[in-house]
Amino acid sequence: MTTMDIAGLSSPASRRERVVDWQAPGPVARAAAGMSGLDAMRAIRDGILPEPPMARLIDFRLRVAEPGRIVMGLEPHEGLENTIGLLHGATAAALLDTAMGCAISTMLPAGQGAVTLDLKLTYLRPLSVRSGTISAEGRLIKLGRQTSYAEGFVRDGSGNLAVHATATFSMVGETLRSK
């Protein structure tokens, strides 16, 4: 590339802009605190509670909320690309961390939550804006009093597995009642 070509990369014609708006998270968290995790997830899915700011930033949506299972959807856009034209790996990481944590939440009573202790991702194929609608599924593996485990999958629009993840979560809030 010539110096002139490089200078053209920053031209006004190449600029993109995306405006992100969200609801203040504090009042939403207080409203959700009185709900079971499953009820809160379904309220977000159904538009009764606003989506969290991170979901708005990346632009993913909660599609399925079942006991022990969550599915998120994402229409990939160039705002998520890295410099080689693929979706940045952090996109899948954010989707999976959210889906797996929410899958655990679906099994929790009001006042309890889960926070990520570790997250392991294995990237199996690249994703891009041409991948079609991306889905991220989180599944509860084991619900514990202090620690819980989940597994996650990101698939491209054709259903091909692109990323597999496992994660460990610490339980916070009221102690989990014996089952």
C-alpha positions as MATLAB code, in Angstrom:
seq = 'MTTMDIAGLSSPASRRERVVDWQAPGPVARAAAGMSGLDAMRAIRDGILPEPPMARLIDFRLRVAEPGRIVMGLEPHEGLENTIGLLHGATAAALLDTAMGCAISTMLPAGQGAVTLDLKLTYLRPLSVRSGTISAEGRLIKLGRQTSYAEGFVRDGSGNLAVHATATFSMVGETLRSK';
ca = [
       0.000    0.000    0.000;
       1.122    3.502   -0.693;
       1.096    6.315    1.840;
      -1.864    7.763   -0.053;
      -3.791    4.472    0.269;
      -3.102    4.356    4.005;
      -4.248    7.965    4.441;
      -7.518    7.063    2.696;
      -8.289    4.444    5.358;
      -9.228    7.249    7.760;
     -11.359    9.190    5.298;
     -14.855   10.364    6.301;
     -16.357    7.959    3.716;
     -14.896    5.013    5.663;
     -16.173    6.129    9.061;
     -18.974    4.250   10.804;
     -21.007    5.288   13.799;
     -23.201    3.309   16.128;
     -25.221    4.815   18.941;
     -25.904    2.590   21.942;
     -28.533    3.412   24.525;
     -29.504    1.497   27.661;
     -31.498    1.713   30.836;
     -29.725    2.520   34.098;
     -28.856   -0.910   35.519;
     -29.506   -0.118   39.203;
     -33.309    0.138   39.071;
     -33.505   -2.906   36.794;
     -31.344   -4.934   39.212;
     -33.600   -3.921   42.097;
     -36.706   -4.979   40.157;
     -35.109   -8.318   39.216;
     -33.905   -8.970   42.785;
     -37.428   -9.920   43.848;
     -37.774  -12.482   41.044;
     -36.441  -15.992   40.685;
     -33.647  -16.244   38.141;
     -35.930  -17.963   35.637;
     -38.617  -15.291   36.023;
     -36.005  -12.530   35.567;
     -34.581  -14.191   32.430;
     -38.058  -14.602   30.956;
     -38.887  -10.983   31.814;
     -35.795   -9.849   29.879;
     -36.631  -12.175   26.982;
     -40.207  -10.882   26.853;
     -39.241   -7.186   27.090;
     -40.752   -6.701   30.561;
     -37.317   -5.916   32.015;
     -34.798   -3.994   29.904;
     -31.773   -5.817   28.571;
     -28.504   -5.340   30.467;
     -26.166   -2.632   29.115;
     -23.646   -5.238   27.863;
     -26.327   -6.907   25.738;
     -27.130   -3.532   24.203;
     -23.462   -2.765   23.578;
     -22.764   -5.982   21.669;
     -26.359   -6.205   20.425;
     -27.267   -9.740   21.462;
     -30.746  -10.866   22.489;
     -32.067  -13.447   24.908;
     -34.083  -15.909   22.801;
     -34.711  -18.976   25.012;
     -35.017  -19.120   28.802;
     -35.693  -22.587   30.228;
     -34.681  -24.186   33.516;
     -30.927  -24.790   33.216;
     -30.707  -23.518   29.618;
     -30.347  -20.145   27.912;
     -29.936  -19.281   24.219;
     -28.741  -15.866   23.030;
     -28.866  -14.629   19.451;
     -26.588  -12.174   17.666;
     -26.748  -10.693   14.183;
     -23.026  -10.110   13.575;
     -21.979   -6.651   12.425;
     -18.689   -5.069   11.400;
     -18.485   -3.171   14.697;
     -17.449   -6.504   16.255;
     -14.682   -7.263   13.734;
     -10.949   -7.325   14.367;
      -8.312   -6.121   11.908;
      -8.382   -9.371    9.882;
     -12.111   -9.134    9.156;
     -13.331  -11.739   11.645;
     -15.446  -11.296   14.747;
     -13.222  -10.580   17.705;
     -12.915  -13.560   20.055;
     -14.205  -11.408   22.910;
     -17.598  -11.425   21.199;
     -17.981  -15.181   21.701;
     -16.497  -14.896   25.189;
     -19.079  -12.283   26.228;
     -21.926  -14.285   24.697;
     -20.862  -17.503   26.391;
     -20.089  -15.957   29.768;
     -23.550  -14.389   29.736;
     -25.408  -17.463   28.475;
     -23.736  -19.822   30.942;
     -24.196  -17.489   33.915;
     -27.834  -16.935   32.987;
     -28.370  -20.704   32.606;
     -27.282  -21.087   36.221;
     -29.500  -18.164   37.245;
     -32.561  -19.920   35.838;
     -32.257  -22.416   38.692;
     -31.841  -19.863   41.473;
     -34.328  -18.310   43.879;
     -34.786  -14.558   44.256;
     -31.801  -12.917   45.897;
     -29.152  -15.292   44.602;
     -26.799  -15.007   41.654;
     -23.650  -16.417   40.112;
     -20.391  -14.688   39.177;
     -17.704  -16.095   36.899;
     -14.645  -17.661   38.526;
     -13.113  -19.051   35.342;
     -14.004  -19.304   31.695;
     -12.336  -21.613   29.184;
     -13.065  -21.266   25.491;
     -11.979  -23.425   22.582;
     -12.334  -21.696   19.222;
     -13.095  -24.271   16.522;
     -13.887  -22.066   13.524;
     -13.836  -18.327   12.846;
     -16.963  -16.203   12.791;
     -17.593  -13.169   10.597;
     -20.405  -10.904    9.484;
     -21.095  -13.551    6.827;
     -21.669  -16.270    9.453;
     -25.410  -15.614    9.658;
     -27.288  -15.363   12.940;
     -25.010  -16.565   15.701;
     -26.473  -18.462   18.646;
     -24.879  -18.946   22.037;
     -26.299  -21.638   24.280;
     -25.498  -22.000   27.958;
     -26.353  -25.180   29.885;
     -26.121  -25.872   33.568;
     -23.901  -28.870   34.332;
     -23.957  -28.838   38.142;
     -25.626  -26.483   40.576;
     -23.814  -26.243   43.908;
     -24.129  -24.224   47.100;
     -20.811  -22.435   46.657;
     -19.729  -23.311   43.120;
     -21.656  -24.181   39.961;
     -20.561  -25.388   36.542;
     -21.841  -24.678   33.040;
     -21.061  -25.508   29.435;
     -21.617  -23.354   26.387;
     -21.723  -23.521   22.618;
     -21.578  -20.852   19.913;
     -22.925  -21.867   16.517;
     -22.955  -20.007   13.228;
     -26.073  -19.453   11.134;
     -25.710  -22.911    9.563;
     -25.575  -24.607   12.956;
     -21.830  -25.320   12.812;
     -20.102  -25.356   16.187;
     -17.658  -22.441   16.303;
     -16.777  -22.154   20.006;
     -17.110  -24.506   22.973;
     -16.761  -23.293   26.558;
     -16.811  -24.457   30.134;
     -16.999  -22.217   33.170;
     -17.033  -22.248   36.940;
     -19.220  -19.798   38.840;
     -19.230  -18.688   42.462;
     -22.637  -18.449   44.071;
     -23.491  -15.094   45.666;
     -26.404  -13.820   47.714;
     -28.598  -15.989   49.904;
     -27.299  -19.528   50.380;
     -28.855  -22.119   48.144;
     -31.440  -24.188   49.954;
     -30.920  -27.931   50.141;
     -32.742  -29.862   47.469;
];
